[in-house]
Coordinates of C-alpha atoms and ligand atoms in Angstrom, one line a residue:
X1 CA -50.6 -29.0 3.6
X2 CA -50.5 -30.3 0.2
X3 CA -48.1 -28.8 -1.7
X4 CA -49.7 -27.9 -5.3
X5 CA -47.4 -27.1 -8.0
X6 CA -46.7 -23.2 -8.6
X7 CA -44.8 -20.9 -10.4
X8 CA -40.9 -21.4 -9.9
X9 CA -38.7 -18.3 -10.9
X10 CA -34.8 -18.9 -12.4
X11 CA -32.9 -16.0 -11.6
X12 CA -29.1 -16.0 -11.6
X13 CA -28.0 -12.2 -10.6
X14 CA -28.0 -11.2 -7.0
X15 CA -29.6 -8.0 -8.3
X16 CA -32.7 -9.9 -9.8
X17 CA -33.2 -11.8 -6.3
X18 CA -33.3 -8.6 -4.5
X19 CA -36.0 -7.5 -6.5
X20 CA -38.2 -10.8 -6.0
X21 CA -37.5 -10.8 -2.5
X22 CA -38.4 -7.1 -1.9
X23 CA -41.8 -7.5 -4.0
X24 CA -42.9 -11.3 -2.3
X25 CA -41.5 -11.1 0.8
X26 CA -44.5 -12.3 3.8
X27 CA -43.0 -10.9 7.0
X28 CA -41.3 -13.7 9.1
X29 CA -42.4 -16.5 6.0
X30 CA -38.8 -16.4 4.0
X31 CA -36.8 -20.0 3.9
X32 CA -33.9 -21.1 2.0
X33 CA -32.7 -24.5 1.3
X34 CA -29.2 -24.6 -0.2
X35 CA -28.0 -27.2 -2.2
X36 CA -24.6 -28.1 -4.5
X37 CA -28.2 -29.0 -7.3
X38 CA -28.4 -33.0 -8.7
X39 CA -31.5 -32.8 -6.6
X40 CA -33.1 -36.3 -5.3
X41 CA -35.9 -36.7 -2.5
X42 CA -33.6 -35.6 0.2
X43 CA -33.1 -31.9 -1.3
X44 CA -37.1 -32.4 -2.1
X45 CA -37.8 -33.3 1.8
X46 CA -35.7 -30.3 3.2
X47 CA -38.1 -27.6 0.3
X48 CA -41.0 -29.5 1.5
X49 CA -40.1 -29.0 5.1
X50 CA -39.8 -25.1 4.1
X51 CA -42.9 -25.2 2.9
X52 CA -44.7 -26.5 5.1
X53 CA -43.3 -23.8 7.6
X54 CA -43.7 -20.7 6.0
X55 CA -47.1 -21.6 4.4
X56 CA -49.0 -21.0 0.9
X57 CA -48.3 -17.5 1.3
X58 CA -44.7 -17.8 2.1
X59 CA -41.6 -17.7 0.0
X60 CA -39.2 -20.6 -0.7
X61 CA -35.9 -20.1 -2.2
X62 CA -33.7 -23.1 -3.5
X63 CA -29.9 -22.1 -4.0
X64 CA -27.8 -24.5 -6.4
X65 CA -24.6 -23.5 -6.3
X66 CA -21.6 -25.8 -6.5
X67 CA -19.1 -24.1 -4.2
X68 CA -15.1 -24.1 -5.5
X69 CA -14.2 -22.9 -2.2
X70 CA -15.8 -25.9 -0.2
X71 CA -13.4 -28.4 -2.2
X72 CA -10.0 -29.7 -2.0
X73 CA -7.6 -30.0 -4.1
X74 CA -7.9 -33.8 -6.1
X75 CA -11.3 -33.5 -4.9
X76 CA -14.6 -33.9 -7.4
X77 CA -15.4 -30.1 -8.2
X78 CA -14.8 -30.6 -12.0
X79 CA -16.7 -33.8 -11.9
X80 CA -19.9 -33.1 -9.8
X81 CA -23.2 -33.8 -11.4
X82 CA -24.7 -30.6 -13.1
X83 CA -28.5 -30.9 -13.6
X84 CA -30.3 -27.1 -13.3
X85 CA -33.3 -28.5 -15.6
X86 CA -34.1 -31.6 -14.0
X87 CA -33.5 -29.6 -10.8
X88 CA -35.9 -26.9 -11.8
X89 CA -39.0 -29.7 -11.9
X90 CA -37.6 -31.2 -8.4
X91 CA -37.9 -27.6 -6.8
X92 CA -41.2 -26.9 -8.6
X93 CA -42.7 -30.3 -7.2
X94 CA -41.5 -30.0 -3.7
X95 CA -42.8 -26.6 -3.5
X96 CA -40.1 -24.1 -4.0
X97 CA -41.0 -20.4 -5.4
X98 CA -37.5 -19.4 -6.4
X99 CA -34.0 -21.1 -7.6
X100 CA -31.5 -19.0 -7.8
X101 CA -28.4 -20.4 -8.9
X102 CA -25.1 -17.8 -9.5
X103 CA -22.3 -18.5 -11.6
X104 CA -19.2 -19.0 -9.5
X105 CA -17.9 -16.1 -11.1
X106 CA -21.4 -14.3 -9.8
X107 CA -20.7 -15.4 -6.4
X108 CA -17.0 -14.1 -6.3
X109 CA -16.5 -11.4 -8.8
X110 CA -13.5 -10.5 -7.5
X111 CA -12.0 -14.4 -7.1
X112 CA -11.4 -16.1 -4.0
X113 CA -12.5 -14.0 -1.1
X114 CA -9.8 -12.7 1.1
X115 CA -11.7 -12.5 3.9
X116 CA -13.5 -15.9 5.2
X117 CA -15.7 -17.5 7.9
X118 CA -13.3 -19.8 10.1
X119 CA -15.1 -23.3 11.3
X120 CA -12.6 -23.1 14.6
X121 CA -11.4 -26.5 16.3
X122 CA -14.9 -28.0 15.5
X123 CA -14.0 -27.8 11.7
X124 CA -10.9 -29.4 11.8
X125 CA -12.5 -32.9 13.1
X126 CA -13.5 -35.6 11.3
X127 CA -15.0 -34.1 7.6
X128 CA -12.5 -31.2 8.5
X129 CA -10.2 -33.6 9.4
X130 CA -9.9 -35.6 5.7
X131 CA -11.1 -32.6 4.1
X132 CA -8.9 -29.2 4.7
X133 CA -10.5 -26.0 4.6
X134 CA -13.6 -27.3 3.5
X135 CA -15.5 -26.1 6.4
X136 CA -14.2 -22.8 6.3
X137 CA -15.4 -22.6 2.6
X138 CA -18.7 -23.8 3.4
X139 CA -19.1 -21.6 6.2
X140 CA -18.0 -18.7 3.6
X141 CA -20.7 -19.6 0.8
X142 CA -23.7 -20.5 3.7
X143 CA -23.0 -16.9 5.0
X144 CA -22.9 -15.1 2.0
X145 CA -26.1 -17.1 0.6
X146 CA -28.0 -15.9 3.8
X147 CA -27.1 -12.1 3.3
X148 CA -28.4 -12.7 -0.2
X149 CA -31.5 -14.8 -0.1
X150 CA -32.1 -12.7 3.7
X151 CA -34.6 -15.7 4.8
X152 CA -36.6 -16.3 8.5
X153 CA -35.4 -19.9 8.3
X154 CA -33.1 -22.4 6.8
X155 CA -33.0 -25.8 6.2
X156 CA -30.2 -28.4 6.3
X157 CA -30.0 -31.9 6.9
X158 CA -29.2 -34.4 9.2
X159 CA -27.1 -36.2 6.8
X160 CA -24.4 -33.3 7.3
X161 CA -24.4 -33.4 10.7
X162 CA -21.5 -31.6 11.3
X163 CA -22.4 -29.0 8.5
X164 CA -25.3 -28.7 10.6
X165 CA -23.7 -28.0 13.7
X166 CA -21.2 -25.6 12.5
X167 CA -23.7 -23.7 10.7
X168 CA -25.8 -23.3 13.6
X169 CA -22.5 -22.7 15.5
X170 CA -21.9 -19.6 13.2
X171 CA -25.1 -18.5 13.3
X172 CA -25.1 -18.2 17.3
X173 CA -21.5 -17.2 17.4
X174 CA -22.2 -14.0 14.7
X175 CA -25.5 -13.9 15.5
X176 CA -26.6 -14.5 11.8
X177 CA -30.3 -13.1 12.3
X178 CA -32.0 -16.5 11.1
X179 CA -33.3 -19.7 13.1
X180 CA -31.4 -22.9 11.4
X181 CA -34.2 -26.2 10.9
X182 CA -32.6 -29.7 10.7
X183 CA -34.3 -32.1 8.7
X184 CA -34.0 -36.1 8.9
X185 CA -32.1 -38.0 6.5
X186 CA -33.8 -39.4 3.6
X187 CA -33.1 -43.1 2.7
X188 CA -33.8 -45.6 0.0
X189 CA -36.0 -48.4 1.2
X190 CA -32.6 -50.7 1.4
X191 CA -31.0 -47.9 3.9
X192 CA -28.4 -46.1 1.8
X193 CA -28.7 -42.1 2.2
X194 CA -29.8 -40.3 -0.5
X195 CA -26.9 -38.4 -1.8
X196 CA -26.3 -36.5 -5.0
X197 CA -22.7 -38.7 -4.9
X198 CA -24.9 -41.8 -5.3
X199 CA -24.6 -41.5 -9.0
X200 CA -20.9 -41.9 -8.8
X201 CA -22.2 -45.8 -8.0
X202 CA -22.0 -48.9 -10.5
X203 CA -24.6 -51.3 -9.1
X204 CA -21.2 -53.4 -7.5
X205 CA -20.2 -50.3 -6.1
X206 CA -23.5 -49.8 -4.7
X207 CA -24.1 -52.5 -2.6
X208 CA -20.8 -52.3 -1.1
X209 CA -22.1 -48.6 -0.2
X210 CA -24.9 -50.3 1.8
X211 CA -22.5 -51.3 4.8
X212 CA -22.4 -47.7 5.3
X213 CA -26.1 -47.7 6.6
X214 CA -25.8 -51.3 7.9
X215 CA -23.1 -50.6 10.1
X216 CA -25.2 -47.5 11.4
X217 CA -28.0 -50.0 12.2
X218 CA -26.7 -52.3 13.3
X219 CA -24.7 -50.4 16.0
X220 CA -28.0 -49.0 17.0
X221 CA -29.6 -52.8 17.2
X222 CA -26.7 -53.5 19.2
X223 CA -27.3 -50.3 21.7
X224 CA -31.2 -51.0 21.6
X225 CA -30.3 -54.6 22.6
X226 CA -28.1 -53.7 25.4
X227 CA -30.4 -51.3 27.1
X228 CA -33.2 -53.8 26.8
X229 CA -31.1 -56.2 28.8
X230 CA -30.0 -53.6 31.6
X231 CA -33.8 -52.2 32.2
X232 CA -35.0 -56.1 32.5
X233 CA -31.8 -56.9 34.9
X234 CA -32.2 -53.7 36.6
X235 CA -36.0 -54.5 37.3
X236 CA -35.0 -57.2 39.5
X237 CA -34.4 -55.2 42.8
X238 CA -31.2 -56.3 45.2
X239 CA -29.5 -58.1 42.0
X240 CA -25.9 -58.8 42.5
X241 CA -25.7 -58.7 38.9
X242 CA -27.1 -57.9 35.7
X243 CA -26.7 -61.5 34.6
X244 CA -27.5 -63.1 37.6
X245 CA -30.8 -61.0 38.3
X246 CA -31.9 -62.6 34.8
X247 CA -30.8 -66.1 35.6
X248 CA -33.3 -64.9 39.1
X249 CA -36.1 -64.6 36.3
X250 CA -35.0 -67.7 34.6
X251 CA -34.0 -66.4 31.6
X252 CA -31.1 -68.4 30.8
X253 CA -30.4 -67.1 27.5
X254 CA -31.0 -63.5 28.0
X255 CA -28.5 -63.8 30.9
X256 CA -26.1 -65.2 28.8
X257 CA -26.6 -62.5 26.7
X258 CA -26.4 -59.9 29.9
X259 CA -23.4 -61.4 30.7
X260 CA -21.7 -60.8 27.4
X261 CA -22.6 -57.3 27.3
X262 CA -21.6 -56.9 30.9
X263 CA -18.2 -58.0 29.9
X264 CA -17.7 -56.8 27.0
X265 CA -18.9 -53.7 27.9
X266 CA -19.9 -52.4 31.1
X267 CA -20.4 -49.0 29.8
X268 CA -21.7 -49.5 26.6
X269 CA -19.9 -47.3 23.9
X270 CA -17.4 -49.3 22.9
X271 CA -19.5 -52.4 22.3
X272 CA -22.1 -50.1 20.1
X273 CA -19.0 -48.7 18.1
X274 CA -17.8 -52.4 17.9
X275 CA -20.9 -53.3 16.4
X276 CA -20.2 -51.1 13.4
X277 CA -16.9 -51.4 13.0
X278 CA -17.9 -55.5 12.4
X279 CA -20.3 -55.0 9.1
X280 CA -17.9 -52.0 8.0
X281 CA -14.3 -54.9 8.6
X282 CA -16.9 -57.2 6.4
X283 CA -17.5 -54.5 3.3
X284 CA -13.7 -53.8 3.7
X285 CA -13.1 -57.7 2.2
X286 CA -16.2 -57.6 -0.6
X287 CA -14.9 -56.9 -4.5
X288 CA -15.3 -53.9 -5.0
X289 CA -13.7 -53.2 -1.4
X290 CA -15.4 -50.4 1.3
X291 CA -12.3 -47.9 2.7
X292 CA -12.7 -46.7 5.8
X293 CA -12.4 -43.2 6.6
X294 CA -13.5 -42.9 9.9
X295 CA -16.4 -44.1 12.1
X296 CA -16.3 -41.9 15.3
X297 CA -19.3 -42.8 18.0
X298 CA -19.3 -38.6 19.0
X299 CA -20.7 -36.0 21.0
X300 CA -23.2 -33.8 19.3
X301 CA -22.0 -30.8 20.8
X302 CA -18.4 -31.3 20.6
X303 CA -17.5 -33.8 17.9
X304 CA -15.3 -35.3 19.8
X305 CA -15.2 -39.1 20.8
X306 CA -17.5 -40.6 23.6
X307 CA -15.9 -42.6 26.4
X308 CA -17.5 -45.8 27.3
X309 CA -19.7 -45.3 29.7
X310 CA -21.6 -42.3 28.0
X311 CA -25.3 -41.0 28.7
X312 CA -27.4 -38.5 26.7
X313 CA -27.1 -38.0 23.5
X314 CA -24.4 -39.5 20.6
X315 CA -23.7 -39.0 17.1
X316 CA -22.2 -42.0 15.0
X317 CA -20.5 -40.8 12.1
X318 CA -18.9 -42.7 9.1
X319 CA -17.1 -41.8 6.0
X320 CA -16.1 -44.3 3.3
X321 CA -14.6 -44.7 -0.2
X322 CA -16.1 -47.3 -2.6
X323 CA -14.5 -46.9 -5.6
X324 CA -13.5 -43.7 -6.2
X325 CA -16.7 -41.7 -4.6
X326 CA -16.7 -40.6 -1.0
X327 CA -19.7 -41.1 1.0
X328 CA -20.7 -40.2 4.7
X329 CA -23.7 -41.4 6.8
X330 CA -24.6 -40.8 10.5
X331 CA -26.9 -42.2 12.8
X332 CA -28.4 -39.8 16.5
X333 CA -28.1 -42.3 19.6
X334 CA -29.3 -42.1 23.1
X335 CA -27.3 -43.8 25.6
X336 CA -29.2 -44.5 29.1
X337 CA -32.6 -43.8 30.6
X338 CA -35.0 -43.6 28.4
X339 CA -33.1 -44.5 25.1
Ligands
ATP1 N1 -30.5 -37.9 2.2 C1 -30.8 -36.7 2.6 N2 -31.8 -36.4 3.5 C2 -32.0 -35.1 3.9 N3 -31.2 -34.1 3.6 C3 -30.2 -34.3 2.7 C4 -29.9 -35.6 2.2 N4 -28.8 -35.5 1.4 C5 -28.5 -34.2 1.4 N5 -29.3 -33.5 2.2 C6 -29.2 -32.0 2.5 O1 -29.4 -31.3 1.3 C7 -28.6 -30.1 1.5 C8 -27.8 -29.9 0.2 O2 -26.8 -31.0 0.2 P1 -26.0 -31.4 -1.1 O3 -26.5 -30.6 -2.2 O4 -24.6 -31.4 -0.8 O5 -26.5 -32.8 -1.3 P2 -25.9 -34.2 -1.0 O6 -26.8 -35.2 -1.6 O7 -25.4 -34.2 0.4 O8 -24.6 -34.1 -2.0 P3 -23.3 -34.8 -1.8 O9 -23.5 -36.2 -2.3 O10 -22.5 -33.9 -2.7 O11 -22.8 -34.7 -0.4 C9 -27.8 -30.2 2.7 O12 -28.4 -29.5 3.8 C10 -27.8 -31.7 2.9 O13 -27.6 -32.1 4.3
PAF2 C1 -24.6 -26.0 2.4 C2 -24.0 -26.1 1.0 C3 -25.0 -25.8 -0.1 C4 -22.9 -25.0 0.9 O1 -22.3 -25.0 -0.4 C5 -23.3 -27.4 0.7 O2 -22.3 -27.7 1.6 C6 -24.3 -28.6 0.7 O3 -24.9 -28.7 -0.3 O4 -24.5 -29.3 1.8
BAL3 N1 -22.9 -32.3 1.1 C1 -21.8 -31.4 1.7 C2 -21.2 -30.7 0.6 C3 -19.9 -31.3 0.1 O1 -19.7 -32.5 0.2 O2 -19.0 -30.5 -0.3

């Protein structure tokens, strides 16, 4: 579909977004995208996504909201990027119908809420883990956002994979009356994930950020390699060995290379993680220096740690510093047949 640019309503009062919703509404064609605004091409992917669900006829509602309740103490609420009229073109040229964007004060007349969505054990991993509470907030605002913009669908993405899974966790768990859409991360043409965070950057800063992505790459080279080994040595029926069925095809190198693996890692994991872990150790020595949050090699449904010798699917996950800006990328894996 090719997405033509329309009309694009402001509205700020839950009141007034009733009322559009009531008059536009195409049954079963609502979709939000929510978004802290500083829109770039990711938030632009994720409202052309929604368009291209719900149709011409359909109706696309942006939120930009930057959430208090979502952010820790020390953390960057006072500082995050404000940009409602350059967001406004972003939303109209992806596609979007409506932005509504509250005032925090909007959003919580009375303060704080007392009551709150709670992540549970999920949410106190990894982001949950370095950040406190922030699930809980998130959960709080993505719930309340729903009951207000009432959409068929909503779109997150990938790059917040574990926003992503709680939300759809929530949604299952309180049977939130909406079907969740993941949409792929959105890169720059070097690797780095589009982030509203990125303009934090000074162009030093930057390219240390790339051994963020790098690491993710190459730990899925590294995977892609291994697997290509095993399927060639496993080929070879009544091999001893993985090395020696290759040495059987006389493929000196590649055994080498079989053997390696097979020693370093008979399972796999831990060689994939290691991978990583090698560019992220090299961005930890460049001026200015990477610090490591975490990088967790996960699974999907739990976020909990893989062991070695994993099959199915895997999440790796990284968080870093550079500077003083906090950045997270993630990467899906397939370990085994058929990766
Ligand atoms: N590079 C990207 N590709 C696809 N979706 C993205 C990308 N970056 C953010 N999103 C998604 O956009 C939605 C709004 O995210 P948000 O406004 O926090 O942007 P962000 O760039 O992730 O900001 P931040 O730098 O603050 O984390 C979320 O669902 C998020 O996963
Ligand atoms: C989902 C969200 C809009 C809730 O504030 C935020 O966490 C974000 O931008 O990813
Ligand atoms: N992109 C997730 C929202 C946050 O960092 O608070």
């Amino acid at each position: 579909m090719t997405v033509t640019s329309r009309d694009l309503t402001l509205v700020a009062a839950p009141d007034q977004l009733a009322e559009l919703l009531g008059r536009r509404t195409a049954p079963g064609r609502t979709a939000v995208v929510m978004t802290m605004g500083a829109l770039h091409q990711g938030h632009a992917a994720l409202i052309r996504a929604a368009r291209e669900r719900v149709g011409d006829d359909g109706l696309v509602t942006v939120t930009v909201f930057v959430n208090p309740l979502q952010f820790g103490a020390g953390e960057d609420l006072d500082r995050y990027p404000r940009t409602l009229d350059a967001d406004l073109d972003t939303a109209r040229e992806a596609g979007a119908d409506i932005v509504f964007a509250p005032t925090a004060a909007t959003v919580y007349p009375g303060g704080e809420p007392q009551v709150r969505i709670t992540a549970g054990p999920m949410g106190g991993l990894l982001e949950g883990a370095s950040r406190p509470g922030h699930f809980d907030g998130m959960l709080t605002v993505v719930a309340k956002l729903l009951h207000l913009t009432r959409p068929d669908l909503a779109l997150f993405g990938q790059k917040d994979a574990q926003q992503l899974a709680l939300i759809r966790r929530m949604v299952h768990d309180l049977d939130f009356p909406v079907e969740i859409v993941g949409v792929e991360t959105v890169r720059e043409d070097d690797g780095l994930a589009l982030s509203s965070r990125n303009r934090y950057l000074s162009p030093a800063e930057r390219k240390t950020a790339l051994a963020l992505s790098r690491a993710l790459f190459a730990a899925r080279d590294r995977l892609a390699a291994q697997q290509a080994l095993l399927a060639r040595a496993e080929a070879v029926p009544g091999a001893p060995s993985r090395a020696a069925a290759l040495l059987g095809l006389g493929e000196a190198r590649a055994a080498a290379d079989a053997a390696a693996v097979a020693q370093a890692a008979p399972g796999g994991a831990d060689a994939v993680r290691a991978a990583a872990r090698a560019v992220l150790d090299e961005a930890a020595r460049a001026t200015p220096p990477l610090t490591l949050d975490y990088l967790a090699l996960i699974d999907p449904a739990t976020f909990t740690e893989i062991p070695d010798d994993h099959r199915g699917d895997a999440l790796l996950a990284v968080a870093a510093r550079v500077g003083a800006t906090r950045l997270i990328d993630n990467i899906p894996l397939r370990f085994g047949a058929g990766s």
